[in-house]
XYZ file of C-alpha atoms in Angstrom:
655
model
C -0.184 0.127 -0.607
C 1.292 3.847 -0.879
C 1.760 5.838 1.798
C 0.347 9.502 1.495
C 1.794 12.421 0.525
C 2.414 14.683 3.979
C 1.076 17.085 1.583
C -2.033 16.033 -0.024
C -4.407 17.136 1.661
C -3.030 20.102 0.294
C -2.793 18.527 -3.931
C -5.544 19.667 -5.972
C -8.451 17.385 -6.776
C -7.005 16.529 -10.374
C -3.592 15.677 -8.143
C -5.441 14.229 -5.640
C -7.609 11.793 -8.190
C -4.128 11.053 -10.322
C -2.999 9.201 -7.363
C -5.098 7.259 -6.557
C -5.583 6.391 -10.221
C -1.470 4.835 -9.130
C -2.497 3.525 -5.849
C -5.670 2.011 -7.291
C -3.654 -0.649 -9.738
C -0.473 -1.100 -7.096
C -3.667 -2.454 -4.419
C -4.396 -4.417 -8.161
C -1.694 -5.472 -7.711
C -0.027 -3.436 -11.186
C 3.449 -3.210 -11.514
C 4.873 0.564 -10.904
C 8.157 1.743 -12.148
C 10.158 5.363 -10.561
C 8.847 7.781 -8.458
C 6.303 9.372 -7.932
C 5.737 12.962 -9.150
C 2.429 14.875 -7.663
C 3.110 17.974 -10.227
C 1.760 18.856 -13.430
C 3.991 18.847 -16.457
C 4.221 22.838 -16.689
C 6.485 22.333 -12.545
C 7.662 19.702 -13.776
C 9.473 21.682 -16.656
C 10.478 23.986 -13.625
C 12.468 21.227 -11.457
C 13.856 19.557 -14.794
C 14.832 23.677 -15.011
C 15.989 24.118 -11.158
C 17.238 20.699 -11.071
C 20.943 21.820 -12.566
C 24.144 20.106 -9.475
C 21.523 18.558 -8.517
C 21.542 14.508 -7.355
C 18.836 11.785 -6.487
C 18.656 13.052 -2.761
C 17.140 16.102 -4.039
C 14.342 14.918 -6.795
C 13.379 12.298 -3.372
C 13.046 14.903 -1.182
C 10.767 17.336 -4.619
C 8.240 14.853 -4.375
C 7.443 13.833 -1.642
C 7.244 17.481 -0.861
C 10.031 17.945 2.306
C 11.655 19.916 -0.540
C 11.229 22.783 -2.181
C 11.993 22.893 -5.994
C 11.181 26.605 -6.217
C 11.962 28.577 -3.155
C 8.662 31.002 -3.479
C 8.999 32.611 0.070
C 11.949 34.045 -0.799
C 11.694 35.267 -3.666
C 8.445 36.746 -3.281
C 10.949 39.251 -0.949
C 13.564 40.016 -4.012
C 9.745 40.798 -5.741
C 9.805 43.551 -3.137
C 12.783 44.339 -3.232
C 13.833 45.053 -6.941
C 10.153 43.381 -8.826
C 11.959 43.909 -12.361
C 14.813 42.288 -11.949
C 13.782 39.325 -10.262
C 11.266 39.004 -13.462
C 13.995 39.524 -15.907
C 16.411 36.835 -13.886
C 13.921 34.165 -13.632
C 13.948 31.627 -16.930
C 10.152 32.672 -18.737
C 8.500 28.920 -17.703
C 9.153 29.713 -13.850
C 7.716 33.081 -14.066
C 4.509 31.656 -15.006
C 4.650 29.270 -11.508
C 6.257 31.953 -9.414
C 3.579 34.024 -10.587
C 1.565 31.796 -9.849
C 1.965 31.181 -7.018
C 2.018 34.625 -5.696
C -1.051 35.643 -5.968
C -2.698 32.207 -4.281
C -0.551 33.351 -2.183
C -2.209 37.058 -1.160
C -5.397 34.855 -2.554
C -5.988 37.404 -5.334
C -7.360 36.347 -8.744
C -4.561 36.180 -11.505
C -4.928 38.891 -13.670
C -2.230 40.449 -16.641
C -0.496 42.809 -14.441
C 3.213 44.719 -14.438
C 5.228 43.015 -12.013
C 5.329 46.170 -9.695
C 1.762 46.217 -9.690
C 2.451 42.837 -8.501
C 4.837 43.228 -5.718
C 2.682 46.704 -5.281
C 0.433 44.036 -4.295
C 1.654 41.908 -2.399
C 2.509 44.786 0.173
C -0.881 45.807 -0.111
C -1.703 42.514 0.834
C 0.596 42.341 4.193
C -0.051 45.536 5.194
C -3.756 44.311 4.940
C -3.030 41.959 6.968
C -1.205 43.506 9.824
C -4.287 46.395 9.918
C -6.281 43.662 11.195
C -4.722 41.513 12.220
C -5.306 38.426 10.972
C -2.443 38.138 8.262
C -1.676 34.889 7.074
C 1.298 32.672 8.868
C 3.819 32.435 5.288
C 2.996 35.900 4.951
C 3.362 37.332 8.014
C 7.252 35.841 8.600
C 8.206 37.436 4.667
C 7.048 40.562 6.655
C 9.560 39.900 9.240
C 12.827 39.267 6.762
C 11.406 42.297 5.125
C 11.157 44.717 8.759
C 14.907 42.735 9.912
C 16.473 42.812 7.221
C 18.521 47.437 6.485
C 18.143 46.875 2.289
C 14.621 46.684 2.637
C 14.055 49.595 4.459
C 13.844 51.651 1.572
C 11.687 49.822 -0.675
C 9.564 49.109 2.004
C 9.104 52.891 3.104
C 7.820 53.540 -0.732
C 4.533 50.525 -0.115
C 3.820 52.314 2.917
C 3.452 55.036 1.267
C 1.002 54.748 -1.710
C 0.079 52.572 0.475
C -3.625 54.413 1.907
C -5.336 52.823 5.442
C -8.785 51.751 4.527
C -11.815 54.371 5.913
C -12.694 53.214 9.898
C -9.605 51.041 10.656
C -10.264 50.236 14.066
C -7.021 50.739 15.492
C -6.923 48.854 18.710
C -7.499 46.259 16.615
C -4.346 45.898 14.899
C -1.195 44.989 15.185
C 1.051 45.625 17.553
C 4.288 44.182 14.706
C 3.151 46.741 11.776
C 5.378 49.605 9.933
C 2.962 51.642 9.749
C 3.453 55.285 10.487
C 0.913 56.732 9.536
C -1.000 54.031 12.590
C 0.110 55.119 15.689
C -0.976 59.609 13.984
C -4.416 57.876 13.365
C -4.030 56.159 17.076
C -3.468 59.684 18.777
C -5.659 61.287 17.257
C -8.017 58.917 19.178
C -6.836 58.804 22.246
C -7.145 62.712 22.144
C -10.350 62.906 21.223
C -10.442 59.942 24.305
C -9.394 61.736 26.526
C -11.103 65.210 26.134
C -14.915 62.994 26.116
C -13.293 61.205 29.286
C -13.833 58.026 28.041
C -12.466 54.797 29.187
C -8.989 54.519 27.919
C -7.465 50.897 28.813
C -7.764 49.467 24.868
C -5.356 52.881 24.247
C -3.819 52.072 27.434
C -3.443 48.177 25.891
C -1.986 49.181 22.678
C 0.782 51.565 23.059
C 1.723 48.223 25.570
C 2.197 46.426 23.258
C 2.781 48.236 20.584
C 6.306 49.903 22.596
C 7.137 46.777 23.617
C 7.424 45.426 19.950
C 10.714 44.812 18.591
C 9.976 43.739 15.186
C 8.764 47.409 13.952
C 11.461 49.135 15.965
C 12.513 51.381 13.253
C 8.787 51.987 11.354
C 6.726 52.854 14.499
C 7.067 56.346 16.438
C 8.987 57.645 18.676
C 6.839 59.612 20.911
C 5.154 56.230 21.627
C 6.289 55.326 24.617
C 6.036 59.180 25.641
C 2.244 58.590 25.696
C 2.527 55.301 27.478
C 4.336 56.758 30.095
C 1.597 59.675 30.346
C -1.240 57.348 30.363
C 0.392 54.006 32.385
C 1.900 57.316 35.591
C -0.208 57.835 38.942
C 0.931 60.155 42.469
C -0.041 57.219 44.989
C 2.985 57.329 46.768
C 2.679 61.421 46.960
C 0.560 61.533 50.195
C 2.516 60.094 51.695
C 5.514 62.711 51.745
C 5.953 64.628 53.916
C 9.325 66.465 53.707
C 10.349 68.498 51.026
C 13.594 66.513 50.671
C 11.532 63.433 50.339
C 9.759 65.304 47.488
C 12.257 66.462 45.142
C 13.743 61.998 45.476
C 9.807 61.254 44.176
C 10.062 63.962 42.103
C 13.699 62.405 40.816
C 12.547 59.104 40.769
C 8.785 59.417 39.134
C 7.684 62.182 38.435
C 10.778 64.105 35.920
C 9.647 60.748 33.531
C 6.749 62.312 33.264
C 8.168 65.723 32.902
C 9.931 64.132 30.373
C 7.288 61.936 28.185
C 5.530 65.324 27.791
C 8.219 67.243 26.548
C 8.502 64.998 23.822
C 4.863 65.389 22.466
C 4.952 68.837 22.996
C 8.468 68.128 20.765
C 6.080 66.104 18.198
C 2.601 67.920 17.981
C 3.077 70.956 18.429
C 1.336 71.854 14.883
C -1.712 70.114 16.156
C -2.310 72.448 18.932
C -6.513 70.909 19.833
C -5.174 67.879 19.092
C -2.929 68.293 21.770
C -4.435 69.695 25.064
C -6.088 67.216 26.839
C -3.232 64.761 26.658
C -1.838 68.353 28.327
C -4.405 68.584 30.491
C -4.132 65.530 31.918
C -0.517 65.978 32.395
C -1.730 68.953 34.463
C -4.366 67.073 36.686
C -0.920 65.538 37.569
C 1.068 68.079 37.941
C -1.031 70.318 39.864
C -1.641 67.330 42.939
C 2.616 67.611 42.920
C 2.039 71.179 43.348
C 0.046 71.294 46.154
C 1.464 69.269 47.521
C 5.201 71.192 46.933
C 3.210 74.089 48.083
C 2.651 72.640 51.558
C 6.306 71.849 52.268
C 7.823 75.720 51.081
C 8.502 76.341 55.212
C 11.304 74.324 54.128
C 12.662 75.205 51.811
C 16.548 75.750 52.094
C 19.012 77.062 49.291
C 22.065 74.864 48.465
C 23.507 75.525 45.581
C 25.785 79.077 47.134
C 29.485 77.910 46.626
C 28.415 74.607 45.088
C 31.989 74.524 41.752
C 34.540 75.862 44.531
C 33.388 73.708 46.722
C 33.446 70.609 44.035
C 37.035 71.660 42.585
C 39.036 72.017 45.991
C 41.699 69.240 47.153
C 43.711 67.271 45.279
C 43.306 65.183 41.465
C 41.647 67.461 38.116
C 38.367 68.491 38.677
C 35.566 69.402 36.267
C 32.064 71.613 37.209
C 29.908 71.943 34.212
C 26.450 74.645 34.739
C 24.616 73.748 32.618
C 21.930 77.585 32.297
C 18.246 75.936 32.491
C 19.421 72.517 33.135
C 16.253 70.533 34.833
C 16.370 67.425 36.653
C 14.725 65.345 33.600
C 17.026 66.720 30.653
C 19.779 65.693 33.782
C 18.956 62.069 34.415
C 18.988 62.069 29.857
C 22.289 62.601 29.578
C 23.675 61.325 32.833
C 21.483 57.923 31.325
C 23.549 58.486 28.166
C 26.499 58.643 29.740
C 29.039 55.125 30.440
C 30.177 56.115 33.784
C 27.873 55.973 36.750
C 27.431 58.204 38.905
C 25.829 59.992 42.323
C 23.084 61.728 41.468
C 22.332 64.255 44.220
C 19.709 66.441 44.139
C 20.908 70.802 44.737
C 17.635 73.733 46.005
C 18.376 76.948 43.094
C 17.812 80.493 44.471
C 14.818 82.519 44.515
C 13.764 83.733 41.729
C 15.460 81.039 39.471
C 17.336 83.417 37.709
C 20.065 82.578 35.728
C 21.641 85.478 37.510
C 20.711 84.548 40.533
C 21.730 80.725 40.973
C 24.843 81.527 39.185
C 25.830 84.122 41.289
C 25.725 81.521 44.276
C 27.347 78.945 42.817
C 30.476 80.956 42.000
C 29.903 82.212 45.611
C 29.171 85.616 44.220
C 28.372 87.797 48.281
C 26.087 90.120 45.744
C 23.607 88.902 42.471
C 26.493 89.378 39.708
C 24.202 90.434 36.575
C 27.463 90.136 34.693
C 29.548 86.699 33.730
C 33.263 88.229 33.847
C 32.469 90.009 37.325
C 31.113 86.482 38.689
C 34.205 84.074 37.056
C 36.711 86.772 38.971
C 34.958 85.608 41.817
C 35.870 82.679 41.147
C 39.157 83.060 40.633
C 40.561 85.481 43.153
C 39.169 81.565 45.413
C 40.842 79.652 43.496
C 43.970 81.400 41.102
C 44.503 78.235 39.290
C 40.740 77.942 37.725
C 40.421 78.534 33.461
C 36.152 78.882 32.936
C 35.141 78.328 28.955
C 32.375 77.626 26.927
C 31.734 73.914 26.927
C 31.101 74.300 22.482
C 35.549 75.386 23.221
C 36.971 71.843 24.762
C 39.380 69.618 23.112
C 42.223 68.073 24.165
C 44.246 71.575 24.497
C 42.336 71.641 27.411
C 45.053 70.862 30.236
C 43.316 73.125 33.835
C 43.690 70.641 36.883
C 40.914 72.655 37.672
C 38.481 72.946 34.331
C 34.924 75.336 34.872
C 33.300 74.210 31.751
C 29.634 77.012 31.092
C 26.591 75.545 28.667
C 24.171 78.809 27.840
C 22.122 76.732 24.583
C 19.329 75.146 27.093
C 17.908 78.494 28.537
C 18.628 80.289 25.086
C 16.650 78.791 22.882
C 13.973 78.523 25.287
C 13.465 81.921 25.545
C 13.841 82.564 21.576
C 11.939 80.048 20.687
C 9.758 79.010 23.009
C 7.041 76.148 23.228
C 9.178 75.844 19.514
C 12.622 75.420 21.269
C 12.164 71.966 22.217
C 13.006 70.434 19.846
C 16.812 70.922 20.000
C 17.027 69.343 23.829
C 17.889 65.937 22.745
C 21.027 66.774 19.659
C 22.412 68.855 24.405
C 21.346 66.116 26.062
C 23.107 63.804 23.303
C 25.770 66.947 23.399
C 26.595 67.622 26.927
C 27.144 64.233 27.851
C 29.477 63.281 24.969
C 31.327 66.059 26.379
C 31.350 64.172 29.932
C 32.403 61.666 28.278
C 35.252 62.853 26.087
C 36.501 64.925 29.930
C 37.018 61.391 31.669
C 38.783 60.285 28.759
C 40.992 63.138 28.894
C 42.634 61.864 32.053
C 39.866 63.835 34.046
C 39.103 61.563 37.410
C 35.569 63.634 38.702
C 32.991 65.685 36.101
C 30.014 67.721 38.664
C 27.137 68.173 36.565
C 25.181 71.108 37.528
C 22.730 74.300 36.637
C 21.711 77.684 37.646
C 17.442 76.914 38.181
C 15.236 74.753 35.437
C 12.588 75.549 33.919
C 8.447 75.168 33.180
C 6.727 74.493 30.239
C 3.710 76.579 30.470
C 2.697 74.983 27.636
C -0.141 76.023 25.035
C -2.492 78.619 27.043
C -5.493 80.568 26.938
C -6.227 84.686 28.639
C -7.531 82.996 30.975
C -4.915 81.131 32.668
C -2.883 83.278 32.773
C -2.228 84.772 35.954
C -3.479 88.867 37.381
C -1.082 90.815 38.230
C -1.761 91.602 42.248
C -2.329 94.875 43.104
C -0.344 96.443 45.097
C 3.069 98.581 44.980
C 5.252 96.078 41.831
C 8.727 96.611 42.482
C 9.064 94.355 39.126
C 6.358 91.887 37.147
C 8.089 88.852 35.572
C 6.646 85.707 34.048
C 7.008 83.829 36.925
C 7.440 85.986 39.724
C 6.590 89.782 41.310
C 8.819 92.350 42.939
C 7.787 94.083 45.958
C 8.635 96.662 49.311
C 5.175 95.930 50.692
C 3.284 92.856 51.819
C 0.128 91.828 49.270
C -2.712 90.357 49.629
C -4.294 87.234 47.878
C -4.703 84.163 48.205
C -3.777 82.445 45.058
C -0.009 83.713 45.902
C 2.802 82.536 48.130
C 4.544 85.703 50.053
C 8.340 85.510 50.146
C 9.940 87.882 52.768
C 13.027 87.944 51.340
C 15.622 90.706 49.447
C 16.245 90.861 46.354
C 17.915 93.505 45.136
C 16.121 96.296 45.297
C 12.701 94.772 46.887
C 11.810 93.317 49.706
C 8.929 90.508 49.180
C 8.788 88.045 46.424
C 5.629 86.507 45.529
C 5.333 83.498 43.530
C 2.063 81.621 42.120
C 0.863 78.264 43.348
C 0.756 77.183 40.317
C 2.979 76.456 37.105
C 1.260 79.556 35.484
C 3.314 83.120 33.962
C 1.597 86.031 35.766
C 0.000 88.055 33.062
C 2.969 89.163 30.768
C 4.635 90.836 27.328
C 6.234 88.828 24.526
C 5.239 84.870 24.637
C 4.264 81.749 26.430
C 5.470 78.576 26.886
C 9.622 77.948 28.004
C 9.486 79.487 31.728
C 11.548 80.220 34.651
C 11.870 82.149 37.468
C 8.784 80.797 39.833
C 8.566 78.464 42.843
C 8.111 74.996 41.246
C 10.113 71.900 40.890
C 10.372 72.140 37.711
C 12.424 75.260 38.586
C 13.877 74.561 41.047
C 15.491 71.585 41.968
C 18.425 71.152 40.265
C 21.466 68.146 39.392
C 24.471 67.994 41.923
C 25.382 65.051 39.701
C 28.260 63.459 39.944
C 30.092 60.952 38.142
C 33.609 59.038 38.582
C 36.310 58.055 35.971
C 36.595 53.884 37.220
C 38.509 52.861 34.017
C 41.885 50.289 34.149
C 45.111 51.976 35.067
C 46.879 52.481 31.760
C 50.951 52.000 31.189
C 52.387 55.574 32.208
C 53.651 57.848 29.052
C 55.508 61.365 30.601
C 57.260 64.500 29.239
C 60.994 63.401 30.812
C 61.901 67.651 29.849
C 59.081 70.314 30.967
C 61.758 71.862 32.392
C 63.576 72.709 29.113
C 60.347 73.157 27.337
C 60.212 77.080 29.780
C 63.571 77.660 28.074
C 63.037 77.534 24.500
C 65.908 79.168 22.256
C 65.223 79.266 18.184
C 62.668 77.990 16.201
C 62.218 74.760 17.042
C 62.229 72.744 20.252
C 62.224 68.491 21.001
C 59.411 67.022 23.237
C 61.119 63.914 25.010
C 58.632 61.168 26.537
C 60.099 58.579 28.629
C 57.747 54.963 29.903
C 57.464 53.938 33.108
C 59.529 51.240 34.740
C 57.425 49.292 36.056
C 58.069 44.677 37.207
C 54.952 43.086 35.805
C 54.017 44.307 32.122
C 50.508 41.779 32.188
C 48.177 45.213 31.863
C 50.886 48.178 31.371
C 52.466 46.553 28.110
C 52.354 48.960 26.051
C 50.825 52.267 25.090
C 50.048 54.814 21.965
C 50.531 57.290 22.073
C 50.873 60.972 19.652
C 52.323 64.178 20.624
C 50.040 67.321 19.541
C 51.142 70.946 19.512
C 48.387 73.574 20.656
C 48.516 76.736 19.651
C 46.221 79.163 21.712
C 43.787 76.594 22.076
C 44.313 75.372 18.527
C 45.559 72.461 17.273
C 48.550 73.086 15.299
C 51.344 69.698 14.489
C 50.411 66.106 15.246
C 53.685 64.295 15.248
C 53.673 59.749 14.694
C 52.371 57.348 16.560
C 54.829 56.383 19.530
C 55.271 52.927 20.704
C 55.716 52.700 24.103
C 56.316 49.888 26.431
C 58.128 50.088 29.985
C 61.294 51.926 30.191
C 61.270 53.173 26.760
C 61.999 56.851 25.663
C 60.758 58.353 22.670
C 62.238 62.278 21.395
C 60.238 64.410 18.293
C 61.407 67.799 16.780
C 58.662 70.961 16.674
C 58.517 73.903 14.927
C 57.545 76.543 17.921
C 54.413 78.348 16.204
C 54.123 81.587 16.174
C 51.652 82.340 18.858
C 51.466 82.539 22.745
C 50.431 79.755 24.461
C 51.983 77.103 23.475
C 51.664 73.187 24.919
C 52.802 69.740 24.021
C 49.763 67.459 24.967
C 50.203 63.446 25.286
C 47.327 61.240 23.833
C 46.813 57.875 24.028
C 45.424 57.173 20.603
C 43.177 54.516 21.222
C 40.800 56.244 23.871
C 41.868 59.616 24.162
C 42.766 60.423 26.941
C 45.474 63.698 27.983
C 48.727 61.147 29.364
C 50.808 63.847 29.956
C 50.796 67.764 29.058
C 53.383 70.912 29.765
C 53.320 74.706 28.429
C 56.377 74.901 26.531
C 58.248 79.079 26.951
C 60.192 80.833 24.207
C 63.155 81.719 25.821
C 63.454 85.877 27.019
C 67.017 86.433 26.415
C 68.827 87.133 23.534
C 71.627 85.071 21.181
C 74.355 87.985 21.365
C 76.534 85.071 19.453
C 75.844 86.895 16.364
C 77.513 90.204 16.824
C 80.679 88.889 17.362
């Protein structure tokens, strides 16, 4: 008795009939020679054309359905990638069979269409299956191979662009691995309506959970979905267990700051569609109001702690850096810290009030009074630490060799004040920039890097006139967006009164919200107020724990302090070590800087224990010439020194 093939039930009726007639002959004692093959003649011809180089076992596998002579699924991916080339490179008879199988795969009647139309039809079938979450297993496997392939990204995006999403699609029922970012946008719109109408959002929560969890379509989904998830999942449940201002600061850092980050990202992504964004803003504001109510209930114990921060951190031995970022609110500092190669201690400090630049900076630099001019603040610090160097962060390079270094970065505050909400889109790039500079500092050999700010900021959001706080009635000396100054007490239950001298005023007044006082100018980004977002600032500390490498030093530093002529020689020597397992060698280059600009670089020197190398350089016609030895692998500053031309004249030529 003949055994039925494993795939017998997939045969067409004509094939089944032929097979059963052959079986009947054998059952009646007839003799059959050969191997049964269920292929129709055209398919048999195709198999023969594809059998070149194959042995008899291949034919047995084909006849039994174990081996497919035509890798249809793989060829479908080729079809999607480059349709014309796929057809051109395929034998005519083979193409005929393949084309028929493709139409069968997508469950559509076969028609005479250009190959590009067929490819789009395959893509459309995949997209339809993902939208209705009824995609076949074969098409899903083909789809996964497409989204996993970098070479398929451009073709797939082209198919997506031509695809029209059906009207009335239920976004919540779609496959979570879909690649249609327009569905994510549709989700945002539908969720916006649900939030506005106070509808149940469990289904929306499930969608965003599954969507953000999906790894298959990582490159094809909206980045802001994770921010929507943070907003939908957020709870303030443990807020009312907090009894001190320090506890609230910790709560803010660990729990609430991610929500601030999420709403900032949503403003960036959806600012051009304010109507859609407002329900999200409103949901955030409800959580923020709960936070602020608790915060304002505890502010009696609020004490600023940023005075003399820079001098305190730069004291003692070692090469140390303090980075001061104007407007660096805590959630941005968290993002920077998360990008670093090293771990750190994420302490916090409280900003002085009002939370404005000249006030916070004056305290950080140890000034006795508020100093409006940056250079005056810098001079005050240099009086305390004479050897400190103060630079803009963007000017950092390997030519910077100060043991005590302060780096200033003001772009966050500048872009916020100039562009308001539109400026928020630049902050992600600033996070990357600052984190890269911190990593660079460690590669340069600095042992500790501190990150702090003068103040944070609030996103006042999309406002109506009714949202703005009226300026208190009375003798107001100065009225700003987030605070007012006066010399008299003002009776207003909606404001916070702080009996604290600031410049020429005795009293400070703050809103009990994140909304601004009525003032001139644009709204959206603001600081100066008394909220956690403005007042809780980073006091982060990062340390370099990299394993020690072979020591290499400049051994003729004294000679380089008195150079005669137009050339000078740099002599390097590696330390002598007994255990060379971890200090076998070190590859370095010598860099020459003039006024902070790289002038020349030597060839690479391979230093081994006790080895010596020399290099000659022309003395640049510039001031502040420095020699810096740099590890070519880590970019660490191995050693450095100044080069000074001799002030004594060479009189030999006069005699």
